[in-house]
Amino acid sequence: MDRRVRRTRDLLRRALLDLILEKGYDRITVQDVIDRADVGRSTFYAHFTDKDDLLLSGLEEMSVTLEEQMRRHLEGGDPNPVLAAFRHADQHRHLWKALAGKRGAEVMRDGVRRRIYDIGLRRLHSVLPEGGPPHEVTFEFLMSSLVGLLTWWIDEDRPYTPEQMADMYMRLAISSVHGAYDVSGQFWKSVQ
Amino acid sequence: MDRRVRRTRDLLRRALLDLILEKGYDRITVQDVIDRADVGRSTFYAHFTDKDDLLLSGLEEMSVTLEEQMRRHLEGGDPNPVLAAFRHADQHRHLWKALAGKRGAEVMRDGVRRRIYDIGLRRLHSVLPEGGPPHEVTFEFLMSSLVGLLTWWIDEDRPYTPEQMADMYMRLAISSVHGAYDVSGQFWKSVQ
DNA sequence: ACCCTGCTGAACACTGTGTTCGGAAAGGGG
DNA sequence: CCCCTTTCCGAACACAGTGTTCAGCAGGGT
């Protein structure tokens, strides 16, 4: 039955997330996960090929809602394009901490990073003016600082609201581009 | 014999670095390392407690020269304080790629990151003005973009000189701070 | 030539992985 | 309610890698 399958997979995913927050991803064994989820060993391997696979299945779920949320914000003409990301992280703190935080797995951080990069790339490339550093450099600069701020904020439980974080990031990011490319206020408008 | 000991440790460290570039840190077994270094198994464990320990002993060596080099630049009143970091990465490409790159270990990236953070923190805190975002936010923004650019540049073999990289980074970084802090203050009061 | 000191490698116990398979349990359709 | 299919269970197994131990070997230093 489909319901049974989904239930089992959810149990396993949830157990993994809890364990990540407790002891960190790399200290977890498959045995830990199936004990916590109260699921048979062979059942685990019937659903996932290994621990990483289980983890990645969680990322899929998360990045789908993230991308959707970001797209909605962008298409809705939101003045701050990164607000959606900070809001999503705030609403799914538990998930983000486990997946993108310190105790999470490397695989995962790379995954999250790549997702945000992909979303940002589409938009940024058409928005960046000419006459400054190569786009790839500016892109790397802006994306790594965004990912850095996002994960730091969640990981360290800093007491700023998503709106504050997004504002601060955008202010820093926009003026960096503005200064480095030496353009007039037109850039600010095109971002809004 | 002191010389014999040092030789053995060097053989192991070198073997590890080569293997990291070949197959990535997490795919390496202790057996791989000692085979490559042609060293007995028990000898390995006589010198290092495990694989991570061997890796960290390499970081020590690297971060000592990096810190020294950065301190010299800073004390010499160098106009571009991050140039030393880009130069060091350029001169020790092999090491940086293995330690701070994609194929390197997580432990290591965190180590490199923390080193750069520590060095930057001392300096930044006294330099940042008031009236903008909280220092910790700006600091995180600047440091993660610096680390991001550094590792991306080395990892992807982008064809820019250390001087160009340092220049581009400083341009982006300075104008971001300048722009974000040079405000009438009204905006930031609501954040703080 | 003789010591040390450090190196060797086989053997071992142990932890964790991923597979297999007979049988139990759970749910849906008649 | 029973039957049938799907799913789950868990013990047993082979395997890979870790870290330890120990008797013996090698070679540089005095």
Short mmCIF file of C-alpha atoms (C1' of nucleotides) in Angstrom, two decimals:
data_model
loop_
_atom_site.label_atom_id
_atom_site.label_comp_id
_atom_site.label_asym_id
_atom_site.label_seq_id
_atom_site.Cartn_x
_atom_site.Cartn_y
_atom_site.Cartn_z
CA MET A 1 0.00 0.00 0.00
CA ASP A 2 1.17 3.46 -0.80
CA ARG A 3 0.28 4.80 2.61
CA ARG A 4 2.43 2.27 4.40
CA VAL A 5 5.40 3.08 2.23
CA ARG A 6 5.08 6.79 2.73
CA ARG A 7 4.71 6.35 6.46
CA THR A 8 7.89 4.30 6.69
CA ARG A 9 9.86 6.75 4.63
CA ASP A 10 8.63 9.62 6.76
CA LEU A 11 9.55 7.83 9.95
CA LEU A 12 13.06 7.32 8.67
CA ARG A 13 13.47 10.88 7.46
CA ARG A 14 12.22 12.27 10.73
CA ALA A 15 14.49 10.02 12.75
CA LEU A 16 17.48 11.14 10.72
CA LEU A 17 16.71 14.83 11.20
CA ASP A 18 16.34 14.39 14.95
CA LEU A 19 19.58 12.46 15.15
CA ILE A 20 21.44 15.07 13.12
CA LEU A 21 20.48 17.76 15.60
CA GLU A 22 21.47 15.51 18.47
CA LYS A 23 24.83 14.17 17.42
CA GLY A 24 25.73 15.46 13.97
CA TYR A 25 25.37 13.66 10.67
CA ASP A 26 28.68 11.86 10.50
CA ARG A 27 28.30 10.21 13.90
CA ILE A 28 25.04 8.60 12.89
CA THR A 29 24.92 4.97 11.82
CA VAL A 30 22.20 3.28 9.85
CA GLN A 31 21.49 1.25 12.97
CA ASP A 32 20.81 4.45 14.92
CA VAL A 33 18.31 5.58 12.34
CA ILE A 34 16.33 2.37 12.14
CA ASP A 35 16.34 1.96 15.92
CA ARG A 36 14.98 5.47 16.34
CA ALA A 37 12.40 5.00 13.60
CA ASP A 38 11.62 1.48 14.82
CA VAL A 39 11.97 0.07 11.34
CA GLY A 40 13.57 -3.15 10.19
CA ARG A 41 17.05 -3.11 8.74
CA SER A 42 16.10 -4.63 5.43
CA THR A 43 13.19 -2.22 5.15
CA PHE A 44 15.62 0.64 5.28
CA TYR A 45 17.62 -0.73 2.40
CA ALA A 46 14.42 -1.45 0.48
CA HIS A 47 13.69 2.27 0.45
CA PHE A 48 17.07 3.93 0.33
CA THR A 49 20.43 2.81 -0.95
CA ASP A 50 22.32 4.32 1.96
CA LYS A 51 22.44 7.09 4.55
CA ASP A 52 23.24 9.78 2.00
CA ASP A 53 20.30 8.75 -0.12
CA LEU A 54 17.95 9.15 2.82
CA LEU A 55 19.39 12.58 3.49
CA LEU A 56 19.06 13.70 -0.11
CA SER A 57 15.44 12.65 -0.22
CA GLY A 58 14.90 15.22 2.52
CA LEU A 59 16.65 17.90 0.50
CA GLU A 60 14.37 17.32 -2.45
CA GLU A 61 11.34 17.99 -0.35
CA MET A 62 12.86 21.11 1.12
CA SER A 63 14.23 22.62 -2.05
CA VAL A 64 10.93 22.17 -3.82
CA THR A 65 9.12 24.38 -1.33
CA LEU A 66 12.04 26.80 -1.25
CA GLU A 67 12.17 27.25 -5.00
CA GLU A 68 8.44 27.59 -5.17
CA GLN A 69 8.41 30.20 -2.44
CA MET A 70 11.21 32.17 -4.06
CA ARG A 71 9.60 32.06 -7.45
CA ARG A 72 6.34 33.34 -6.03
CA HIS A 73 8.11 36.24 -4.39
CA LEU A 74 9.99 37.10 -7.54
CA GLU A 75 6.99 36.89 -9.79
CA GLY A 76 4.92 38.82 -7.30
CA GLY A 77 7.33 41.70 -7.78
CA ASP A 78 8.64 41.56 -4.24
CA PRO A 79 11.04 44.46 -3.62
CA ASN A 80 13.53 42.18 -1.88
CA PRO A 81 14.30 39.03 -3.83
CA VAL A 82 16.13 37.26 -0.99
CA LEU A 83 13.44 37.76 1.59
CA ALA A 84 11.78 34.54 0.53
CA ALA A 85 14.93 32.59 1.32
CA PHE A 86 15.24 34.07 4.81
CA ARG A 87 11.55 33.52 5.46
CA HIS A 88 11.75 29.94 4.30
CA ALA A 89 14.74 29.29 6.53
CA ASP A 90 12.90 30.87 9.43
CA GLN A 91 9.75 28.83 8.90
CA HIS A 92 11.70 25.61 8.52
CA ARG A 93 14.34 26.27 11.14
CA HIS A 94 14.43 22.67 12.25
CA LEU A 95 15.01 21.44 8.73
CA TRP A 96 17.53 24.11 7.84
CA LYS A 97 19.53 23.57 10.98
CA ALA A 98 19.77 19.88 10.32
CA LEU A 99 20.45 20.19 6.62
CA ALA A 100 22.40 23.39 6.17
CA GLY A 101 23.89 23.86 9.62
CA LYS A 102 27.17 22.85 11.16
CA ARG A 103 25.99 19.46 12.30
CA GLY A 104 24.51 18.69 8.94
CA ALA A 105 26.24 16.79 6.21
CA GLU A 106 28.57 18.17 3.64
CA VAL A 107 26.48 16.71 0.84
CA MET A 108 23.60 18.70 2.10
CA ARG A 109 25.29 22.06 2.45
CA ASP A 110 26.56 21.70 -1.08
CA GLY A 111 23.06 20.85 -2.18
CA VAL A 112 21.47 23.83 -0.48
CA ARG A 113 24.22 26.04 -1.78
CA ARG A 114 23.78 24.84 -5.30
CA ARG A 115 20.02 25.36 -5.15
CA ILE A 116 20.38 28.93 -4.04
CA TYR A 117 23.08 29.47 -6.62
CA ASP A 118 20.87 28.17 -9.39
CA ILE A 119 18.00 30.38 -8.41
CA GLY A 120 20.27 33.40 -8.04
CA LEU A 121 22.15 32.81 -11.25
CA ARG A 122 19.11 33.09 -13.49
CA ARG A 123 18.23 36.42 -12.03
CA LEU A 124 21.60 37.99 -11.38
CA HIS A 125 23.09 37.54 -14.78
CA SER A 126 20.46 39.64 -16.48
CA VAL A 127 20.65 42.32 -13.83
CA LEU A 128 24.38 42.91 -13.43
CA PRO A 129 25.69 45.86 -15.44
CA GLU A 130 28.89 45.82 -17.46
CA GLY A 131 32.05 47.72 -16.66
CA GLY A 132 33.01 46.10 -13.37
CA PRO A 133 34.58 42.83 -12.24
CA PRO A 134 33.71 39.78 -14.35
CA HIS A 135 30.21 38.60 -13.59
CA GLU A 136 31.37 35.25 -12.28
CA VAL A 137 33.44 36.96 -9.60
CA THR A 138 30.65 39.23 -8.45
CA PHE A 139 28.26 36.33 -8.56
CA GLU A 140 30.50 34.22 -6.37
CA PHE A 141 30.93 37.12 -3.99
CA LEU A 142 27.21 37.74 -3.63
CA MET A 143 26.19 34.11 -3.42
CA SER A 144 28.72 32.97 -0.87
CA SER A 145 27.91 35.90 1.36
CA LEU A 146 24.19 35.15 1.04
CA VAL A 147 24.66 31.49 1.88
CA GLY A 148 27.06 32.44 4.65
CA LEU A 149 24.62 34.85 6.25
CA LEU A 150 21.69 32.47 5.89
CA THR A 151 23.38 29.52 7.53
CA TRP A 152 25.11 31.62 10.19
CA TRP A 153 21.85 33.26 11.16
CA ILE A 154 20.04 29.94 11.53
CA ASP A 155 22.92 28.03 13.01
CA GLU A 156 23.76 30.57 15.68
CA ASP A 157 20.17 31.52 16.43
CA ARG A 158 20.80 35.20 15.96
CA PRO A 159 17.79 37.25 17.03
CA TYR A 160 17.02 39.10 13.81
CA THR A 161 13.81 38.76 11.86
CA PRO A 162 13.86 37.44 8.30
CA GLU A 163 12.93 40.93 7.12
CA GLN A 164 15.87 42.49 8.96
CA MET A 165 18.28 39.91 7.63
CA ALA A 166 17.05 40.32 4.07
CA ASP A 167 17.25 44.09 4.36
CA MET A 168 20.76 44.03 5.72
CA TYR A 169 21.94 41.61 3.10
CA MET A 170 20.39 43.54 0.26
CA ARG A 171 21.81 46.80 1.53
CA LEU A 172 25.31 45.37 1.68
CA ALA A 173 24.98 43.51 -1.61
CA ILE A 174 23.53 46.36 -3.60
CA SER A 175 26.04 48.92 -2.46
CA SER A 176 28.90 46.54 -3.17
CA VAL A 177 27.73 46.17 -6.75
CA HIS A 178 26.88 49.82 -6.98
CA GLY A 179 30.32 50.86 -5.87
CA ALA A 180 32.30 48.29 -7.81
CA TYR A 181 30.49 48.92 -11.08
CA ASP A 182 30.23 52.64 -10.63
CA VAL A 183 26.71 52.95 -11.88
CA SER A 184 24.11 55.48 -11.00
CA GLY A 185 20.88 54.85 -9.17
CA GLN A 186 19.50 52.99 -12.11
CA PHE A 187 20.75 49.71 -10.75
CA TRP A 188 18.81 50.00 -7.56
CA LYS A 189 15.65 50.51 -9.58
CA SER A 190 16.24 47.53 -11.79
CA VAL A 191 16.55 45.30 -8.76
CA GLN A 192 13.30 46.53 -7.37
CA MET B 1 65.99 9.22 15.66
CA ASP B 2 64.48 12.58 15.08
CA ARG B 3 65.30 12.59 11.40
CA ARG B 4 63.69 9.23 10.79
CA VAL B 5 60.53 10.34 12.57
CA ARG B 6 60.23 13.52 10.59
CA ARG B 7 60.82 11.68 7.35
CA THR B 8 58.06 9.20 8.08
CA ARG B 9 55.60 11.91 9.04
CA ASP B 10 56.42 13.82 5.88
CA LEU B 11 55.94 10.75 3.73
CA LEU B 12 52.51 10.22 5.23
CA ARG B 13 51.45 13.84 4.90
CA ARG B 14 52.54 13.98 1.31
CA ALA B 15 50.82 10.73 0.46
CA LEU B 16 47.59 12.04 1.95
CA LEU B 17 47.71 15.28 -0.02
CA ASP B 18 48.30 13.42 -3.28
CA LEU B 19 45.47 11.04 -2.57
CA ILE B 20 43.08 13.87 -1.71
CA LEU B 21 43.65 15.44 -5.11
CA GLU B 22 43.20 12.07 -6.76
CA LYS B 23 40.08 10.72 -5.13
CA GLY B 24 38.84 13.12 -2.46
CA TYR B 25 39.38 12.91 1.25
CA ASP B 26 36.45 10.77 2.28
CA ARG B 27 37.21 8.01 -0.17
CA ILE B 28 40.66 7.53 1.28
CA THR B 29 41.37 4.72 3.74
CA VAL B 30 44.27 4.49 6.12
CA GLN B 31 45.42 1.54 4.08
CA ASP B 32 45.62 3.72 0.97
CA VAL B 33 47.79 6.22 2.76
CA ILE B 34 50.29 3.78 4.18
CA ASP B 35 50.51 1.88 0.92
CA ARG B 36 51.25 5.09 -0.94
CA ALA B 37 53.78 6.22 1.65
CA ASP B 38 55.18 2.71 1.93
CA VAL B 39 54.95 2.80 5.69
CA GLY B 40 53.89 0.10 8.12
CA ARG B 41 50.41 0.13 9.54
CA SER B 42 51.49 0.25 13.14
CA THR B 43 53.89 3.04 12.32
CA PHE B 44 51.01 5.15 11.13
CA TYR B 45 49.18 4.71 14.39
CA ALA B 46 52.36 5.39 16.32
CA HIS B 47 52.46 8.88 14.81
CA PHE B 48 48.83 9.85 14.36
CA THR B 49 45.68 8.79 16.11
CA ASP B 50 43.67 8.63 12.90
CA LYS B 51 43.16 10.04 9.42
CA ASP B 52 41.83 13.36 10.67
CA ASP B 53 44.82 13.79 12.91
CA LEU B 54 47.17 13.38 9.98
CA LEU B 55 45.19 15.94 8.03
CA LEU B 56 45.14 18.45 10.85
CA SER B 57 48.90 18.22 11.24
CA GLY B 58 49.08 19.52 7.68
CA LEU B 59 46.75 22.40 8.47
CA GLU B 60 48.94 23.52 11.34
CA GLU B 61 51.89 23.86 9.04
CA MET B 62 49.88 25.77 6.47
CA SER B 63 48.07 28.14 8.78
CA VAL B 64 51.28 29.11 10.50
CA THR B 65 52.79 30.44 7.28
CA LEU B 66 49.47 32.01 6.27
CA GLU B 67 49.02 33.88 9.53
CA GLU B 68 52.60 35.02 9.45
CA GLN B 69 52.28 36.26 5.90
CA MET B 70 49.04 38.10 6.61
CA ARG B 71 50.42 39.67 9.77
CA ARG B 72 53.44 40.95 7.90
CA HIS B 73 51.25 42.56 5.27
CA LEU B 74 48.98 44.15 7.83
CA GLU B 75 51.80 45.51 9.97
CA GLY B 76 53.59 46.74 6.88
CA GLY B 77 50.57 48.96 6.26
CA ASP B 78 49.72 47.21 3.03
CA PRO B 79 46.90 49.00 1.24
CA ASN B 80 45.17 45.72 0.51
CA PRO B 81 44.96 43.53 3.60
CA VAL B 82 43.62 40.46 1.81
CA LEU B 83 46.30 40.35 -0.85
CA ALA B 84 48.46 38.23 1.42
CA ALA B 85 45.75 35.58 1.59
CA PHE B 86 45.33 35.40 -2.18
CA ARG B 87 49.10 35.31 -2.66
CA HIS B 88 49.49 32.54 -0.12
CA ALA B 89 46.77 30.51 -1.79
CA ASP B 90 48.43 31.08 -5.14
CA GLN B 91 51.85 30.02 -3.91
CA HIS B 92 50.50 26.95 -2.17
CA ARG B 93 47.90 25.99 -4.74
CA HIS B 94 48.52 22.30 -4.28
CA LEU B 95 48.03 22.53 -0.54
CA TRP B 96 45.02 24.82 -0.74
CA LYS B 97 43.30 22.69 -3.30
CA ALA B 98 43.72 19.61 -1.18
CA LEU B 99 42.83 21.29 2.10
CA ALA B 100 40.31 23.98 1.25
CA GLY B 101 38.91 22.71 -2.05
CA LYS B 102 35.92 20.59 -2.90
CA ARG B 103 37.74 17.31 -2.58
CA GLY B 104 39.23 18.27 0.74
CA ALA B 105 37.77 17.39 4.07
CA GLU B 106 35.11 19.23 5.92
CA VAL B 107 37.30 19.45 9.00
CA MET B 108 39.82 21.23 6.94
CA ARG B 109 37.56 23.79 5.31
CA ASP B 110 36.21 24.68 8.71
CA GLY B 111 39.77 25.02 9.94
CA VAL B 112 40.84 27.29 7.10
CA ARG B 113 37.68 29.30 7.47
CA ARG B 114 38.17 29.74 11.18
CA ARG B 115 41.78 30.84 10.69
CA ILE B 116 40.82 33.52 8.23
CA TYR B 117 37.95 34.56 10.46
CA ASP B 118 40.23 34.93 13.45
CA ILE B 119 42.68 37.04 11.56
CA GLY B 120 39.94 39.17 10.05
CA LEU B 121 38.01 39.63 13.27
CA ARG B 122 40.83 41.35 15.10
CA ARG B 123 41.20 43.88 12.36
CA LEU B 124 37.63 44.43 11.22
CA HIS B 125 36.12 45.15 14.57
CA SER B 126 38.25 48.23 15.13
CA VAL B 127 37.73 49.47 11.60
CA LEU B 128 33.96 49.20 11.14
CA PRO B 129 32.06 52.41 11.86
CA GLU B 130 28.85 52.61 13.85
CA GLY B 131 25.44 53.41 12.47
CA GLY B 132 25.05 50.47 10.12
CA PRO B 133 24.13 46.82 10.49
CA PRO B 134 25.40 45.08 13.63
CA HIS B 135 29.09 44.34 13.29
CA GLU B 136 28.59 40.60 13.50
CA VAL B 137 26.35 40.66 10.44
CA THR B 138 28.73 42.71 8.34
CA PHE B 139 31.59 40.60 9.55
CA GLU B 140 29.86 37.40 8.51
CA PHE B 141 29.00 38.94 5.16
CA LEU B 142 32.56 39.99 4.44
CA MET B 143 34.24 36.86 5.71
CA SER B 144 32.05 34.33 3.96
CA SER B 145 32.41 36.17 0.68
CA LEU B 146 36.18 36.29 1.13
CA VAL B 147 36.42 32.59 1.89
CA GLY B 148 34.00 31.87 -0.93
CA LEU B 149 36.02 33.80 -3.46
CA LEU B 150 39.32 32.36 -2.28
CA THR B 151 38.27 28.74 -2.49
CA TRP B 152 36.29 29.20 -5.70
CA TRP B 153 39.24 30.86 -7.40
CA ILE B 154 41.64 28.08 -6.41
CA ASP B 155 39.21 25.24 -6.86
CA GLU B 156 38.03 26.25 -10.30
CA ASP B 157 41.42 27.43 -11.53
CA ARG B 158 40.10 30.80 -12.58
CA PRO B 159 42.72 32.74 -14.55
CA TYR B 160 43.03 35.85 -12.39
CA THR B 161 46.16 36.96 -10.61
CA PRO B 162 46.21 37.23 -6.82
CA GLU B 163 46.42 40.99 -7.25
CA GLN B 164 43.35 41.08 -9.43
CA MET B 165 41.41 38.89 -7.05
CA ALA B 166 42.39 40.91 -4.02
CA ASP B 167 41.55 44.10 -5.84
CA MET B 168 38.15 42.93 -6.96
CA TYR B 169 37.31 41.63 -3.53
CA MET B 170 38.37 44.82 -1.80
CA ARG B 171 36.43 46.91 -4.27
CA LEU B 172 33.25 44.97 -3.60
CA ALA B 173 33.84 44.74 0.13
CA ILE B 174 34.69 48.37 0.72
CA SER B 175 31.81 49.75 -1.24
CA SER B 176 29.38 47.40 0.49
CA VAL B 177 30.46 48.72 3.88
CA HIS B 178 30.65 52.27 2.69
CA GLY B 179 27.19 52.14 1.20
CA ALA B 180 25.55 50.29 4.05
CA TYR B 181 26.99 52.46 6.81
CA ASP B 182 26.80 55.77 5.05
CA VAL B 183 23.14 56.29 5.66
CA SER B 184 21.17 58.86 7.59
CA GLY B 185 20.63 56.22 10.26
CA GLN B 186 16.89 56.15 10.07
CA PHE B 187 16.82 52.81 8.37
CA TRP B 188 19.15 51.05 10.76
CA LYS B 189 17.44 52.20 13.89
CA SER B 190 14.50 50.04 12.99
CA VAL B 191 16.78 47.04 12.64
CA GLN B 192 18.61 47.51 15.92
"C1'" DA C 1 80.24 -4.13 17.47
"C1'" DC C 2 76.62 -2.97 20.14
"C1'" DC C 3 72.59 -0.51 21.56
"C1'" DC C 4 68.66 1.95 21.15
"C1'" DT C 5 65.11 3.82 18.91
"C1'" DG C 6 61.95 3.49 15.62
"C1'" DC C 7 59.84 0.66 11.93
"C1'" DT C 8 57.45 -3.70 10.43
"C1'" DG C 9 53.54 -6.65 9.40
"C1'" DA C 10 50.70 -10.36 10.71
"C1'" DA C 11 46.98 -11.36 13.69
"C1'" DC C 12 43.07 -9.94 16.23
"C1'" DA C 13 38.76 -7.87 18.03
"C1'" DC C 14 35.50 -4.73 16.82
"C1'" DT C 15 32.23 -1.64 14.44
"C1'" DG C 16 29.57 -0.66 10.63
"C1'" DT C 17 27.78 -1.76 5.84
"C1'" DG C 18 24.73 -3.79 2.58
"C1'" DT C 19 22.36 -8.33 1.07
"C1'" DT C 20 19.45 -12.28 1.40
"C1'" DC C 21 15.52 -14.87 2.55
"C1'" DG C 22 11.81 -17.26 5.05
"C1'" DG C 23 8.17 -15.86 7.50
"C1'" DA C 24 4.99 -12.49 9.88
"C1'" DA C 25 1.83 -8.65 9.54
"C1'" DA C 26 -1.19 -5.37 7.50
"C1'" DG C 27 -4.39 -3.66 4.40
"C1'" DG C 28 -7.83 -4.01 0.45
"C1'" DG C 29 -11.23 -6.53 -2.49
"C1'" DG C 30 -14.45 -9.89 -2.83
"C1'" DC D 1 -14.84 -12.91 7.05
"C1'" DC D 2 -11.19 -14.92 4.30
"C1'" DC D 3 -7.79 -14.50 0.79
"C1'" DC D 4 -4.13 -12.34 -1.63
"C1'" DT D 5 -0.87 -9.00 -2.38
"C1'" DT D 6 2.21 -5.83 -0.71
"C1'" DT D 7 5.14 -4.48 2.72
"C1'" DC D 8 7.84 -5.14 6.72
"C1'" DC D 9 10.73 -7.82 9.87
"C1'" DG D 10 15.08 -9.51 11.71
"C1'" DA D 11 18.53 -12.93 11.95
"C1'" DA D 12 22.42 -14.47 9.51
"C1'" DC D 13 26.10 -13.55 6.48
"C1'" DA D 14 30.10 -11.70 3.86
"C1'" DC D 15 32.76 -7.90 3.64
"C1'" DA D 16 35.50 -3.55 4.38
"C1'" DG D 17 37.79 -0.63 7.37
"C1'" DT D 18 39.57 0.66 12.07
"C1'" DG D 19 42.77 0.67 15.75
"C1'" DT D 20 45.75 -2.42 18.89
"C1'" DT D 21 49.25 -5.63 20.07
"C1'" DC D 22 53.58 -7.83 19.94
"C1'" DA D 23 57.62 -10.31 18.62
"C1'" DG D 24 61.14 -9.34 15.69
"C1'" DC D 25 63.96 -6.57 12.45
"C1'" DA D 26 66.91 -2.53 10.69
"C1'" DG D 27 70.05 1.02 10.83
"C1'" DG D 28 72.07 5.29 12.59
"C1'" DG D 29 74.90 6.99 16.72
"C1'" DT D 30 78.55 6.43 20.03
#
